[in-house]
PDB file of C-alpha atoms in Angstrom:
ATOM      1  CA  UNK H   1      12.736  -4.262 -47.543  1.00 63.00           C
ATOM      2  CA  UNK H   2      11.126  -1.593 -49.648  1.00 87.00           C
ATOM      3  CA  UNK H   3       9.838   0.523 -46.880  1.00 83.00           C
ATOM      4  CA  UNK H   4      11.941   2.161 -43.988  1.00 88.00           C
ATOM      5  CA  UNK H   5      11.116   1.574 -40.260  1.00 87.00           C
ATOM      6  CA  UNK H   6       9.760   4.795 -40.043  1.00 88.00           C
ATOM      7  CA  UNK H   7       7.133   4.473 -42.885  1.00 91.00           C
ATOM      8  CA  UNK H   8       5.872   1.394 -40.887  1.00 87.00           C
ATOM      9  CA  UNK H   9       6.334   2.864 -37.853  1.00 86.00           C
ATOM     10  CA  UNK H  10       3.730   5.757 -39.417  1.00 88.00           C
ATOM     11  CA  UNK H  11       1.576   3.545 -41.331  1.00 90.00           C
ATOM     12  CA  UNK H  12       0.981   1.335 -37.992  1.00 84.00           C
ATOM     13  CA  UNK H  13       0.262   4.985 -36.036  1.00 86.00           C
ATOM     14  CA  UNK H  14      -2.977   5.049 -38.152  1.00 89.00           C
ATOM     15  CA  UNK H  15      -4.447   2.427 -36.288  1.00 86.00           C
ATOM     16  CA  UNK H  16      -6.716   4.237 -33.282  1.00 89.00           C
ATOM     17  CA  UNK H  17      -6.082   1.716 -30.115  1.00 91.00           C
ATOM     18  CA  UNK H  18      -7.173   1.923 -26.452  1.00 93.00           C
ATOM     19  CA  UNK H  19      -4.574   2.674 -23.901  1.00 96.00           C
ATOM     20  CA  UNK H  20      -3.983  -0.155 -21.186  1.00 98.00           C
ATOM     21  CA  UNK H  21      -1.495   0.068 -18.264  1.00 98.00           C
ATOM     22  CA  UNK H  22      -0.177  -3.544 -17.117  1.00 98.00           C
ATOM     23  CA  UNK H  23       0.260  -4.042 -13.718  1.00 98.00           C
ATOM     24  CA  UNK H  24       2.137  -7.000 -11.993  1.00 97.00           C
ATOM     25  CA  UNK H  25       3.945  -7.640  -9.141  1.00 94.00           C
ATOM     26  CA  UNK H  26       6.595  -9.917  -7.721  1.00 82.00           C
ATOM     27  CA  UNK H  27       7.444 -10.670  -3.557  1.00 77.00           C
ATOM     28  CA  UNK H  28       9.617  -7.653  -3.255  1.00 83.00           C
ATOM     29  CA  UNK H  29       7.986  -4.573  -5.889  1.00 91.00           C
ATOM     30  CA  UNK H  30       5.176  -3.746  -8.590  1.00 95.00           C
ATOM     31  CA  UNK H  31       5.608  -2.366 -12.009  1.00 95.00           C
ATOM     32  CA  UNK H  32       3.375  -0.963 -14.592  1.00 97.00           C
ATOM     33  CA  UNK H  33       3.962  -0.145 -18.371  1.00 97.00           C
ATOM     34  CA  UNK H  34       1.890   1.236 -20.581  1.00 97.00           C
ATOM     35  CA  UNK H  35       1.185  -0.787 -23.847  1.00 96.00           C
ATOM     36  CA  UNK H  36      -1.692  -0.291 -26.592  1.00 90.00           C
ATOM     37  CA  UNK H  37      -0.898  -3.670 -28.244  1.00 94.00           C
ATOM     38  CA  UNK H  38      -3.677  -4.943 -26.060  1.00 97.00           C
ATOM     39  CA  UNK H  39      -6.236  -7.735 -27.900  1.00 96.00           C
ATOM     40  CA  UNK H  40      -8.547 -10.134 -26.876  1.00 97.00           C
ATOM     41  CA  UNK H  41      -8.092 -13.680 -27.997  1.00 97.00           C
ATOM     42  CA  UNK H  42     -10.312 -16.292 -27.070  1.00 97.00           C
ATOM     43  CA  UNK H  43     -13.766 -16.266 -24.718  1.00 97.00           C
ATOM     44  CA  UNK H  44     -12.701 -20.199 -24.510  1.00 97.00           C
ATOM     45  CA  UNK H  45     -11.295 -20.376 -22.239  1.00 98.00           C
ATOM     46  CA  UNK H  46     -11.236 -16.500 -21.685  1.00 98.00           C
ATOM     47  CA  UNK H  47      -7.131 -15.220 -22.969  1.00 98.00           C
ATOM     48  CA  UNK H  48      -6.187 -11.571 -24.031  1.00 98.00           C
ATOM     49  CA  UNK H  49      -2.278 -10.990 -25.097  1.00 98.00           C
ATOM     50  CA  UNK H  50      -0.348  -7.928 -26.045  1.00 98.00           C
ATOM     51  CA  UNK H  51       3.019  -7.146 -26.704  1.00 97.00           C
ATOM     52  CA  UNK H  52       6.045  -6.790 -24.659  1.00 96.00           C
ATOM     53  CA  UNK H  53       8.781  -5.353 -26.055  1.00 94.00           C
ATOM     54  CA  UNK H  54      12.282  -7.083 -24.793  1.00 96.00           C
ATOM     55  CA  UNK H  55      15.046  -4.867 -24.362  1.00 94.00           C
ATOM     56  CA  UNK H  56      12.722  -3.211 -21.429  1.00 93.00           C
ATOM     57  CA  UNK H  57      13.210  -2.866 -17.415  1.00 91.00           C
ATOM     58  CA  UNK H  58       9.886  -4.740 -16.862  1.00 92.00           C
ATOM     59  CA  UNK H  59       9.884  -7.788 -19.482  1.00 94.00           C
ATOM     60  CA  UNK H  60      11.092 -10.036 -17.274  1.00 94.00           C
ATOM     61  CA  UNK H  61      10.233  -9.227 -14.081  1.00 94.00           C
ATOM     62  CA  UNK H  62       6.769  -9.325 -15.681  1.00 96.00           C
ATOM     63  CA  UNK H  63       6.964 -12.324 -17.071  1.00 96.00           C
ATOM     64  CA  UNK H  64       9.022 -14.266 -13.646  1.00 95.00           C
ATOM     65  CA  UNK H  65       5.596 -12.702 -11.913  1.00 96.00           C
ATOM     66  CA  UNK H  66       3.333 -14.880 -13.914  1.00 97.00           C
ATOM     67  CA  UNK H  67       0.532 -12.198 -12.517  1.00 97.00           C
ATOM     68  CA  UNK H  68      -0.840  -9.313 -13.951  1.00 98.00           C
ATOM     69  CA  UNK H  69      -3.516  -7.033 -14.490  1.00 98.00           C
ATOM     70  CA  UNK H  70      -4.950  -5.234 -17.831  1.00 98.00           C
ATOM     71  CA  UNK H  71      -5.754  -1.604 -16.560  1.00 98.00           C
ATOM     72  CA  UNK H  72      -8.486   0.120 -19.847  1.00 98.00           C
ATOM     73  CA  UNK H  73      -7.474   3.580 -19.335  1.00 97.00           C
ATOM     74  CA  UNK H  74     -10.669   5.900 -19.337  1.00 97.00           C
ATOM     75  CA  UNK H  75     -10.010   9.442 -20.940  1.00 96.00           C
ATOM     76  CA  UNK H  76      -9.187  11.495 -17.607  1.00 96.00           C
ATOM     77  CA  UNK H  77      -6.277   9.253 -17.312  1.00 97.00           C
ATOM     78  CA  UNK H  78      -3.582  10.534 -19.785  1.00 96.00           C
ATOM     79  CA  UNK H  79      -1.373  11.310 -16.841  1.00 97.00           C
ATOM     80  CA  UNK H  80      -0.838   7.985 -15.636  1.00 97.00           C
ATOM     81  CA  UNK H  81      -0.145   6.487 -19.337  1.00 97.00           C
ATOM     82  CA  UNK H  82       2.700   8.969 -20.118  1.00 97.00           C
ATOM     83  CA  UNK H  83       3.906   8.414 -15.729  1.00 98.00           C
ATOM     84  CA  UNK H  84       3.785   4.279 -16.976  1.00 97.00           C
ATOM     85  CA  UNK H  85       5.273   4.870 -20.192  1.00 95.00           C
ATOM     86  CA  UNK H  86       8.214   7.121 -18.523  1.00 95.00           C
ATOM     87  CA  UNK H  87      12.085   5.608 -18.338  1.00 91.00           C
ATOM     88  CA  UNK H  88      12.264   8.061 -15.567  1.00 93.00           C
ATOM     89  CA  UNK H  89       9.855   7.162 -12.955  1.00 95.00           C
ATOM     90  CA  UNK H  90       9.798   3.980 -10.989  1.00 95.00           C
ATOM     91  CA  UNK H  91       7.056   1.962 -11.190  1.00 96.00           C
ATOM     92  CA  UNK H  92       6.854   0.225  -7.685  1.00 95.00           C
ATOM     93  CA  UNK H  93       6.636   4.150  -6.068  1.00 96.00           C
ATOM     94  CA  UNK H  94       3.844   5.154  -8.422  1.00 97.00           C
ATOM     95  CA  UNK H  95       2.320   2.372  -7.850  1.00 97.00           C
ATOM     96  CA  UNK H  96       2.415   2.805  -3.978  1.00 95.00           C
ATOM     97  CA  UNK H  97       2.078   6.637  -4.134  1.00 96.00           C
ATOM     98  CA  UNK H  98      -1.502   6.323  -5.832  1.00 96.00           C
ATOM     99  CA  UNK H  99      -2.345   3.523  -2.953  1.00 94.00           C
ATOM    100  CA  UNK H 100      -3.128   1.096  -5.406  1.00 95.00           C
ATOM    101  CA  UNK H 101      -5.267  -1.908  -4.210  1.00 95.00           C
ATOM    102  CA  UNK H 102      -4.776  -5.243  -5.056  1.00 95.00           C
ATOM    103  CA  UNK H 103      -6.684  -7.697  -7.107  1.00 96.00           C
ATOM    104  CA  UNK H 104      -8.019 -11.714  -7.205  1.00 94.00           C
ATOM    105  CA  UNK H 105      -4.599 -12.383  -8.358  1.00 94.00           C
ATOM    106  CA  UNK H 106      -2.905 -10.267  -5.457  1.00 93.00           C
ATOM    107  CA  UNK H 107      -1.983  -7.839  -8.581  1.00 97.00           C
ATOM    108  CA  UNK H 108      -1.957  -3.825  -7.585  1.00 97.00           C
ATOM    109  CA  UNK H 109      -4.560  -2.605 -10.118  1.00 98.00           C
ATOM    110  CA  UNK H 110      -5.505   1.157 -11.067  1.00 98.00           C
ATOM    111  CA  UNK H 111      -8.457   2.893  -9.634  1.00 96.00           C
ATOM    112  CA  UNK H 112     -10.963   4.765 -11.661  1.00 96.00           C
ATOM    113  CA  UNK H 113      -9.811   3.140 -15.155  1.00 97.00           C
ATOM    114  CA  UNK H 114     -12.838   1.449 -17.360  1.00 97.00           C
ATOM    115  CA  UNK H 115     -12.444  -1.465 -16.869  1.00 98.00           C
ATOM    116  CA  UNK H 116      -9.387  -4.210 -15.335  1.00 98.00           C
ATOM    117  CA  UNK H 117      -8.752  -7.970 -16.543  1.00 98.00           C
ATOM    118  CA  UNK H 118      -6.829 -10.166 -14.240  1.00 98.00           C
ATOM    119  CA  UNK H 119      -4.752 -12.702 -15.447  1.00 98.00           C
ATOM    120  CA  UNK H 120      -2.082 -15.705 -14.607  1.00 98.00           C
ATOM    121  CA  UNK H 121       0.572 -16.081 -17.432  1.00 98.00           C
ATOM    122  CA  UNK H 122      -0.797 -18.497 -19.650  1.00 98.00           C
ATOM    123  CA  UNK H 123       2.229 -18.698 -22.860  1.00 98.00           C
ATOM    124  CA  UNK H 124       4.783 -16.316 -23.834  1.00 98.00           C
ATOM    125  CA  UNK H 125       5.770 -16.877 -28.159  1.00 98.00           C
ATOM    126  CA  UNK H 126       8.840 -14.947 -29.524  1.00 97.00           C
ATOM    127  CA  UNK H 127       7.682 -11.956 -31.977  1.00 96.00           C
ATOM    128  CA  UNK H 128      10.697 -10.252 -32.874  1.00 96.00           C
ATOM    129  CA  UNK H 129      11.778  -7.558 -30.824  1.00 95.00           C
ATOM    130  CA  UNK H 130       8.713  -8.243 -28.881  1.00 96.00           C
ATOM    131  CA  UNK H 131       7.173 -10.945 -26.141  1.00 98.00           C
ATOM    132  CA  UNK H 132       3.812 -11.922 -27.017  1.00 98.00           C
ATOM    133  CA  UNK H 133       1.559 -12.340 -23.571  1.00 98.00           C
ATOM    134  CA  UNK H 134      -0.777 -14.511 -23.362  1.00 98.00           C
ATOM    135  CA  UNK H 135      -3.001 -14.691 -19.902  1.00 98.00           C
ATOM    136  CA  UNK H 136      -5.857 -16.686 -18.604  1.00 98.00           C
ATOM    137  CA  UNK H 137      -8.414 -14.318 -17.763  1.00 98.00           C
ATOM    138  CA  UNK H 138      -8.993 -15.003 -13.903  1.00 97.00           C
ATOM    139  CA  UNK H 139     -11.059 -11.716 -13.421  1.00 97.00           C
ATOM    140  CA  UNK H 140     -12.445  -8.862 -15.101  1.00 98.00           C
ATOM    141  CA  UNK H 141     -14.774  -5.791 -13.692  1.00 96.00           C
ATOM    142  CA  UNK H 142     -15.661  -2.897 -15.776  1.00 97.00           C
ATOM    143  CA  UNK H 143     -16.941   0.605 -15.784  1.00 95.00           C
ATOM    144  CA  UNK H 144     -19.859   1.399 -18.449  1.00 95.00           C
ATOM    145  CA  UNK H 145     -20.358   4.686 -16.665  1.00 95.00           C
ATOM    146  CA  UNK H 146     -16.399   6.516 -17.985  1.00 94.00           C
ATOM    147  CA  UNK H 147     -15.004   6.727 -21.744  1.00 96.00           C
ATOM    148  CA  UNK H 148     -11.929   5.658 -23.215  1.00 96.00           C
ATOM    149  CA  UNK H 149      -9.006   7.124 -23.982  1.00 96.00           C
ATOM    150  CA  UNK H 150      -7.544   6.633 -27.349  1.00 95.00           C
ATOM    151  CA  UNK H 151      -4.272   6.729 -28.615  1.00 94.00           C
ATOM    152  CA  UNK H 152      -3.985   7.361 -32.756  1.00 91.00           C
ATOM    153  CA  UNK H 153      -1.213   8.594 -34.538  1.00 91.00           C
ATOM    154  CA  UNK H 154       0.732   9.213 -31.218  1.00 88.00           C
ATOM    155  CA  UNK H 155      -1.508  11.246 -29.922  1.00 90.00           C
ATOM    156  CA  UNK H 156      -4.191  10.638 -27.337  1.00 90.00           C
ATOM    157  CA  UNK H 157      -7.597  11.493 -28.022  1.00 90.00           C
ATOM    158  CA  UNK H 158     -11.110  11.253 -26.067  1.00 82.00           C
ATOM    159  CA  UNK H 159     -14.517  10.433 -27.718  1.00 80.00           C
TER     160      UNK H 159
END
């Protein structure tokens, strides 16, 4: 390799991405992790995939699920992406401290985000250290009146 990890991890951090929180839930507790690998993929049928990394708390319990929801973080929510992206705080009391209500999918979803894409687990593929998530679009409402928050060169911006 001719470059270290860190040079791609820097040349990657150039790429401005919206900030998503997934959501899913099992019988027993929710979870939520924040990810800004988040892409559309197909309108037919409608997918959307991003990237879970593997050696995490929620990858499988996310993936047993089959369920989850795409929370578009709007730009008065840097809070809750660092609270979803913390090792320190669980998930399932978050999720039931901010009275989160549930979706189609029976999915707790975020209130006041931009917009929130419900899915069913459509195909997991092996990238790396990382899951790739695909899901079936079951869902989706949005918010045209709220902006997005950004994330670029790990740091979170507003526009």
């Amino acid at each position: 390799m001719s470059f270290s990890a860190d040079e791609f991890k820097n040349s990657l951090s150039h790429f401005a991405s919206g900030v998503t929180v997934v959501t899913f839930s099992d019988t027993t507790r929710a979870g939520g992790l924040t990810v800004s690998s988040f892409s559309s993929l197909s309108l037919d049928p409608p997918l959307v995939l991003f990237n879970l990394q593997k050696n995490i708390a929620s990858h499988d319990p996310l993936l047993a699920s089959g369920l989850f929801t795409v929370n578009i973080l709007s730009s008065d929510q840097q809070e809750l992406s660092n609270q979803f992206a913390s090792g320190k705080i669980d998930k399932h009391e978050l999720i039931q401290k901010l009275a989160c209500d549930l979706g189609h999918n029976g999915v707790p979803f975020l209130n006041g985000t931009l917009a929130r894409i419900e899915c069913e687990l459509e195909k997991q593929v092996d990238g790396g250290d990382h899951t790739i998530v695909i899901g079936r679009v079951i869902s989706a409402v949005s918010d045209d009146s709220k902006r997005p928050l950004l994330y670029y060169r790990r740091n979170y911006y507003n526009i």
